[in-house]
Amino acid sequence: MWKTILRRIILMIPQIVILSILVFVLGSLMPGDALTGLIDPTISAEQVEAMREKLGLNKPMPERYVDWVSGAIRGDFGRSWQHRQPVLSIIGQRIWPTLWLSLLTVILTYIIALPLGLLSGRYQNSWLDKGVNLYNFISFSVPSFVLGLLMLWLFGYTLDWFPTRGTVGSSVSPGTLDYVLSRLNHMILPAVTLALISTTGTIQYLRTGVIDAKTQDYVRTARAKGVPESKVYSRHIFRNSVLPIAAFMGYTITGLISGSVITETIFTYQGMGALFVGSISNRDFSVMTALVLLFGIMSLLGTLLSDIIMVFVDPRIRIN
């Protein structure tokens, strides 16, 4: 097992190199550069050119790429002109709100999806199954920004149950229980929005797995031995049907981290998604390229995490 994991990690190295090249080249083709926004409009063109020469922005693209990668390996992605801070420091501040939001979203996703998928597969073609399929169709069809705006209007502005912007209340002190509860309260609406959209694939995978498992020989054998129907589903059918879901858990987690851009923007939730949108609109080259590279690496790590999870939940893979 460990040899397989090590082999996968080694294979990720050329993928990350190719990803970094694409990120840097595409970022370089955008208007502006790492100096954009830092230039005082009152200084002369000669001074601007001297600053570009000092920062190495006039070098050929291959040399600039080597400088950028060597800095990234050291943890130096440059400086954000918009926030006037090192890029790594900004990402360090924003990554934790996104990680907590993604964790809460995953929990809510499985709380909703697992019982619906199991019941839908167990009572195939019933009214319950049709209702779950209708929910799946709606959640798949409705864009995240539409659902987010509906959640804001209903639970934020109309019912006034949850806050409508930010990540924490301005009047609470860090390190207190009120601070934690305020954080959680600000996460609920965006987490529910992401969870309702994320349940579609999980429900469908589990429903299909349950329908397929019901026809297997081991299920017929268990019923012939007189095993109660509830235990047939909990011990035999559900265990085998959940394998595809476990395989995609890594993709789900990393997909939420990198895919929460629209939702965080709608709720003005100060995470990595909102930071990414702001870096594009303000042409903050250093932040944008660092985030794209980070999102790409997270996707690769999600693939690795899914493979590791499958090894632990399926003994057949472990033996192979």
Short mmCIF file of C-alpha atoms in Angstrom, two decimals:
data_model
loop_
_atom_site.label_atom_id
_atom_site.label_comp_id
_atom_site.label_asym_id
_atom_site.label_seq_id
_atom_site.Cartn_x
_atom_site.Cartn_y
_atom_site.Cartn_z
CA MET A 1 0.00 0.00 0.00
CA TRP A 2 2.76 2.44 0.97
CA LYS A 3 4.62 1.71 -2.26
CA THR A 4 1.49 2.61 -4.22
CA ILE A 5 1.08 5.89 -2.31
CA LEU A 6 4.75 6.77 -2.80
CA ARG A 7 4.47 6.00 -6.53
CA ARG A 8 1.45 8.27 -6.81
CA ILE A 9 3.27 11.09 -5.02
CA ILE A 10 6.23 10.77 -7.38
CA LEU A 11 3.87 10.90 -10.38
CA MET A 12 2.40 14.14 -9.01
CA ILE A 13 5.75 15.95 -9.37
CA PRO A 14 5.72 16.30 -13.21
CA GLN A 15 2.01 17.16 -13.04
CA ILE A 16 2.73 20.02 -10.64
CA VAL A 17 5.58 21.23 -12.89
CA ILE A 18 3.30 21.29 -15.96
CA LEU A 19 0.59 23.00 -13.91
CA SER A 20 3.01 25.69 -12.72
CA ILE A 21 4.13 26.38 -16.31
CA LEU A 22 0.53 26.78 -17.48
CA VAL A 23 -0.36 29.02 -14.55
CA PHE A 24 2.65 31.29 -15.09
CA VAL A 25 2.28 31.54 -18.88
CA LEU A 26 -1.47 32.25 -18.77
CA GLY A 27 -0.98 34.72 -15.94
CA SER A 28 1.77 36.50 -17.89
CA LEU A 29 -0.57 36.93 -20.87
CA MET A 30 -2.99 38.95 -18.72
CA PRO A 31 -2.75 42.77 -18.71
CA GLY A 32 -0.43 44.02 -15.98
CA ASP A 33 2.19 42.26 -13.88
CA ALA A 34 3.39 41.93 -10.29
CA LEU A 35 4.21 45.66 -10.25
CA THR A 36 0.69 46.73 -11.21
CA GLY A 37 -0.86 48.90 -8.51
CA LEU A 38 2.43 49.52 -6.72
CA ILE A 39 3.55 52.30 -9.06
CA ASP A 40 3.12 55.87 -7.92
CA PRO A 41 1.41 57.68 -10.84
CA THR A 42 3.55 60.77 -10.23
CA ILE A 43 6.92 59.13 -10.95
CA SER A 44 8.53 59.25 -14.38
CA ALA A 45 8.59 56.49 -17.00
CA GLU A 46 12.36 56.09 -16.47
CA GLN A 47 11.81 55.37 -12.77
CA VAL A 48 9.08 52.86 -13.58
CA GLU A 49 11.41 51.11 -16.00
CA ALA A 50 14.15 51.04 -13.35
CA MET A 51 11.75 49.41 -10.89
CA ARG A 52 10.81 46.77 -13.45
CA GLU A 53 14.47 46.10 -14.10
CA LYS A 54 15.16 45.78 -10.36
CA LEU A 55 12.29 43.30 -9.88
CA GLY A 56 13.36 41.27 -12.92
CA LEU A 57 10.11 41.93 -14.82
CA ASN A 58 12.03 42.77 -18.01
CA LYS A 59 13.70 39.37 -18.13
CA PRO A 60 12.65 36.78 -20.74
CA MET A 61 9.68 34.64 -19.71
CA PRO A 62 11.74 31.44 -19.00
CA GLU A 63 13.97 33.35 -16.58
CA ARG A 64 10.97 34.95 -14.88
CA TYR A 65 9.37 31.52 -14.54
CA VAL A 66 12.48 30.10 -12.86
CA ASP A 67 12.55 33.05 -10.44
CA TRP A 68 8.85 32.61 -9.67
CA VAL A 69 9.12 28.86 -9.07
CA SER A 70 12.23 29.17 -6.93
CA GLY A 71 10.46 31.79 -4.83
CA ALA A 72 7.32 29.61 -4.56
CA ILE A 73 9.41 26.67 -3.32
CA ARG A 74 10.75 28.96 -0.56
CA GLY A 75 7.21 30.11 0.23
CA ASP A 76 7.69 33.51 -1.42
CA PHE A 77 4.91 34.23 -3.94
CA GLY A 78 5.61 37.93 -4.02
CA ARG A 79 3.66 40.80 -2.51
CA SER A 80 0.03 41.78 -3.06
CA TRP A 81 -0.32 45.38 -4.16
CA GLN A 82 -3.99 45.39 -3.14
CA HIS A 83 -3.48 44.18 0.46
CA ARG A 84 0.08 45.49 0.87
CA GLN A 85 1.14 42.17 2.43
CA PRO A 86 3.10 39.08 1.36
CA VAL A 87 0.89 36.73 -0.66
CA LEU A 88 1.56 33.73 1.59
CA SER A 89 0.47 35.74 4.64
CA ILE A 90 -2.84 36.66 2.98
CA ILE A 91 -3.54 33.08 1.91
CA GLY A 92 -2.70 31.90 5.44
CA GLN A 93 -5.39 34.24 6.81
CA ARG A 94 -8.02 33.22 4.26
CA ILE A 95 -7.46 29.46 4.02
CA TRP A 96 -8.82 28.61 7.47
CA PRO A 97 -12.30 30.11 6.95
CA THR A 98 -12.55 28.18 3.67
CA LEU A 99 -11.36 24.93 5.27
CA TRP A 100 -13.90 25.20 8.09
CA LEU A 101 -16.65 26.06 5.60
CA SER A 102 -15.72 23.04 3.46
CA LEU A 103 -15.67 20.73 6.48
CA LEU A 104 -19.13 21.85 7.58
CA THR A 105 -20.38 21.49 4.01
CA VAL A 106 -19.08 17.90 3.75
CA ILE A 107 -20.79 16.99 7.04
CA LEU A 108 -24.11 18.47 5.92
CA THR A 109 -23.77 16.86 2.49
CA TYR A 110 -23.51 13.36 3.90
CA ILE A 111 -26.18 13.97 6.55
CA ILE A 112 -28.59 14.82 3.73
CA ALA A 113 -27.38 12.50 0.98
CA LEU A 114 -26.80 9.18 2.75
CA PRO A 115 -30.34 8.60 4.08
CA LEU A 116 -31.94 9.94 0.88
CA GLY A 117 -29.79 7.73 -1.36
CA LEU A 118 -30.35 4.63 0.78
CA LEU A 119 -34.12 5.12 1.00
CA SER A 120 -34.39 5.96 -2.69
CA GLY A 121 -32.58 2.75 -3.68
CA ARG A 122 -34.43 0.62 -1.15
CA TYR A 123 -37.88 1.80 -2.24
CA GLN A 124 -37.13 1.98 -5.96
CA ASN A 125 -39.90 3.38 -8.18
CA SER A 126 -41.99 4.41 -5.16
CA TRP A 127 -43.29 7.91 -4.50
CA LEU A 128 -40.40 8.41 -2.12
CA ASP A 129 -37.94 7.49 -4.86
CA LYS A 130 -39.65 9.86 -7.29
CA GLY A 131 -39.50 12.66 -4.72
CA VAL A 132 -35.78 12.13 -4.18
CA ASN A 133 -35.20 12.09 -7.96
CA LEU A 134 -37.14 15.36 -8.25
CA TYR A 135 -34.99 16.91 -5.52
CA ASN A 136 -31.89 15.66 -7.33
CA PHE A 137 -33.06 17.20 -10.59
CA ILE A 138 -33.76 20.57 -8.96
CA SER A 139 -30.48 20.70 -7.00
CA PHE A 140 -28.55 19.78 -10.15
CA SER A 141 -30.35 22.38 -12.29
CA VAL A 142 -30.33 25.40 -9.98
CA PRO A 143 -27.08 27.42 -10.23
CA SER A 144 -25.24 28.03 -6.98
CA PHE A 145 -25.59 31.81 -7.22
CA VAL A 146 -29.39 31.54 -7.62
CA LEU A 147 -29.69 29.22 -4.61
CA GLY A 148 -27.35 31.45 -2.62
CA LEU A 149 -29.43 34.55 -3.36
CA LEU A 150 -32.63 32.69 -2.40
CA MET A 151 -31.05 31.59 0.90
CA LEU A 152 -29.95 35.15 1.57
CA TRP A 153 -33.37 36.59 0.81
CA LEU A 154 -35.36 34.01 2.82
CA PHE A 155 -33.22 33.19 5.86
CA GLY A 156 -31.09 36.32 5.95
CA TYR A 157 -33.27 39.30 5.08
CA THR A 158 -36.86 38.03 5.38
CA LEU A 159 -36.66 35.77 8.46
CA ASP A 160 -33.48 37.35 9.85
CA TRP A 161 -32.28 34.02 11.23
CA PHE A 162 -28.67 34.22 10.07
CA PRO A 163 -26.14 36.97 9.25
CA THR A 164 -25.93 37.92 5.59
CA ARG A 165 -22.28 38.92 5.24
CA GLY A 166 -18.79 38.39 6.65
CA THR A 167 -17.20 35.53 8.57
CA VAL A 168 -17.56 36.69 12.17
CA GLY A 169 -19.31 39.42 14.13
CA SER A 170 -17.40 42.65 14.66
CA SER A 171 -18.20 42.89 18.37
CA VAL A 172 -16.85 39.50 19.51
CA SER A 173 -13.34 38.85 20.81
CA PRO A 174 -11.16 36.05 19.38
CA GLY A 175 -10.67 33.04 21.63
CA THR A 176 -14.07 33.26 23.30
CA LEU A 177 -17.11 30.99 22.99
CA ASP A 178 -19.09 33.85 21.44
CA TYR A 179 -16.41 34.12 18.75
CA VAL A 180 -16.72 30.41 17.86
CA LEU A 181 -20.53 30.57 17.81
CA SER A 182 -20.41 33.69 15.63
CA ARG A 183 -18.07 31.93 13.20
CA LEU A 184 -20.42 28.96 13.04
CA ASN A 185 -23.47 31.18 12.60
CA HIS A 186 -21.84 32.96 9.65
CA MET A 187 -20.96 29.62 8.02
CA ILE A 188 -24.42 28.03 8.11
CA LEU A 189 -26.03 29.75 5.11
CA PRO A 190 -23.09 29.31 2.67
CA ALA A 191 -22.51 25.74 3.93
CA VAL A 192 -26.16 24.75 3.42
CA THR A 193 -26.09 26.32 -0.05
CA LEU A 194 -23.01 24.32 -1.05
CA ALA A 195 -24.32 21.13 0.59
CA LEU A 196 -27.68 21.20 -1.22
CA ILE A 197 -25.84 21.39 -4.54
CA SER A 198 -23.19 18.82 -3.58
CA THR A 199 -25.68 16.10 -2.57
CA THR A 200 -26.70 15.28 -6.16
CA GLY A 201 -23.81 13.00 -7.08
CA THR A 202 -23.69 11.28 -3.68
CA ILE A 203 -27.40 10.45 -3.72
CA GLN A 204 -27.24 9.10 -7.26
CA TYR A 205 -24.16 6.96 -6.61
CA LEU A 206 -25.65 5.49 -3.44
CA ARG A 207 -29.07 4.88 -5.03
CA THR A 208 -27.47 3.05 -7.97
CA GLY A 209 -25.25 1.04 -5.62
CA VAL A 210 -28.20 -0.03 -3.46
CA ILE A 211 -30.27 -1.09 -6.47
CA ASP A 212 -27.36 -3.11 -7.83
CA ALA A 213 -26.52 -4.69 -4.44
CA LYS A 214 -30.11 -5.86 -3.89
CA THR A 215 -29.72 -8.40 -6.72
CA GLN A 216 -26.40 -9.87 -5.53
CA ASP A 217 -26.05 -13.45 -4.30
CA TYR A 218 -24.78 -12.51 -0.84
CA VAL A 219 -27.96 -10.50 -0.23
CA ARG A 220 -30.19 -13.41 -1.28
CA THR A 221 -28.16 -15.71 0.95
CA ALA A 222 -28.56 -13.39 3.94
CA ARG A 223 -32.32 -13.25 3.41
CA ALA A 224 -32.51 -17.04 3.03
CA LYS A 225 -30.78 -17.37 6.43
CA GLY A 226 -33.51 -15.25 7.99
CA VAL A 227 -31.50 -12.09 8.56
CA PRO A 228 -33.89 -9.19 9.32
CA GLU A 229 -34.40 -6.82 6.42
CA SER A 230 -33.02 -3.85 8.37
CA LYS A 231 -29.75 -5.70 9.01
CA VAL A 232 -29.59 -6.84 5.37
CA TYR A 233 -29.51 -3.20 4.33
CA SER A 234 -27.26 -1.90 7.12
CA ARG A 235 -24.69 -4.73 7.17
CA HIS A 236 -24.62 -5.96 3.58
CA ILE A 237 -26.16 -3.60 1.05
CA PHE A 238 -25.11 -0.23 2.54
CA ARG A 239 -21.50 -1.28 3.22
CA ASN A 240 -20.93 -2.28 -0.38
CA SER A 241 -22.91 0.59 -1.88
CA VAL A 242 -20.91 3.25 -0.05
CA LEU A 243 -17.59 2.33 -1.74
CA PRO A 244 -18.03 4.66 -4.76
CA ILE A 245 -18.91 7.51 -2.38
CA ALA A 246 -15.76 6.87 -0.35
CA ALA A 247 -13.74 6.88 -3.58
CA PHE A 248 -14.95 10.38 -4.42
CA MET A 249 -14.63 11.84 -0.92
CA GLY A 250 -11.23 13.35 -1.68
CA TYR A 251 -12.56 14.98 -4.84
CA THR A 252 -15.52 16.33 -2.88
CA ILE A 253 -13.40 17.96 -0.19
CA THR A 254 -10.89 19.59 -2.53
CA GLY A 255 -13.63 20.51 -4.99
CA LEU A 256 -15.42 22.44 -2.26
CA ILE A 257 -12.25 24.28 -1.27
CA SER A 258 -11.52 25.43 -4.81
CA GLY A 259 -15.14 25.61 -5.99
CA SER A 260 -16.62 27.88 -3.32
CA VAL A 261 -15.70 31.00 -5.31
CA ILE A 262 -19.24 32.05 -6.26
CA THR A 263 -20.82 31.17 -2.91
CA GLU A 264 -18.20 33.01 -0.88
CA THR A 265 -18.60 36.05 -3.11
CA ILE A 266 -22.41 36.10 -2.69
CA PHE A 267 -22.20 35.87 1.09
CA THR A 268 -19.09 38.12 1.25
CA TYR A 269 -17.49 35.30 3.20
CA GLN A 270 -13.82 36.20 3.59
CA GLY A 271 -12.25 32.96 2.37
CA MET A 272 -10.05 31.92 -0.52
CA GLY A 273 -12.88 32.10 -3.04
CA ALA A 274 -13.60 35.76 -2.34
CA LEU A 275 -9.85 36.45 -2.34
CA PHE A 276 -9.54 34.82 -5.79
CA VAL A 277 -12.37 36.90 -7.27
CA GLY A 278 -10.89 40.08 -5.80
CA SER A 279 -7.43 39.28 -7.18
CA ILE A 280 -8.85 38.88 -10.71
CA SER A 281 -10.99 42.01 -10.66
CA ASN A 282 -8.10 44.10 -9.25
CA ARG A 283 -5.43 42.42 -11.42
CA ASP A 284 -3.48 41.36 -8.36
CA PHE A 285 -1.13 39.14 -10.37
CA SER A 286 0.84 37.66 -7.45
CA VAL A 287 -2.24 36.55 -5.47
CA MET A 288 -4.05 35.22 -8.53
CA THR A 289 -1.23 32.99 -9.78
CA ALA A 290 -0.53 31.66 -6.27
CA LEU A 291 -4.20 30.73 -5.76
CA VAL A 292 -4.57 29.03 -9.14
CA LEU A 293 -1.45 26.98 -8.45
CA LEU A 294 -2.73 26.11 -4.97
CA PHE A 295 -6.16 25.07 -6.29
CA GLY A 296 -4.51 22.84 -8.87
CA ILE A 297 -2.29 21.16 -6.27
CA MET A 298 -5.35 20.62 -4.06
CA SER A 299 -7.10 18.83 -6.94
CA LEU A 300 -4.12 16.50 -7.32
CA LEU A 301 -4.08 15.87 -3.57
CA GLY A 302 -7.81 15.10 -3.74
CA THR A 303 -7.09 12.34 -6.25
CA LEU A 304 -4.44 10.91 -3.95
CA LEU A 305 -6.74 11.17 -0.91
CA SER A 306 -9.51 9.31 -2.73
CA ASP A 307 -7.13 6.46 -3.61
CA ILE A 308 -5.95 6.23 0.01
CA ILE A 309 -9.54 6.15 1.30
CA MET A 310 -10.41 3.36 -1.14
CA VAL A 311 -7.46 1.32 0.10
CA PHE A 312 -8.77 1.50 3.67
CA VAL A 313 -12.45 0.81 2.90
CA ASP A 314 -11.97 -1.95 0.31
CA PRO A 315 -9.73 -4.85 1.44
CA ARG A 316 -9.53 -6.19 -2.13
CA ILE A 317 -7.57 -3.12 -3.21
CA ARG A 318 -5.30 -3.46 -0.18
CA ILE A 319 -4.47 -7.04 -1.14
CA ASN A 320 -3.69 -6.10 -4.73
#
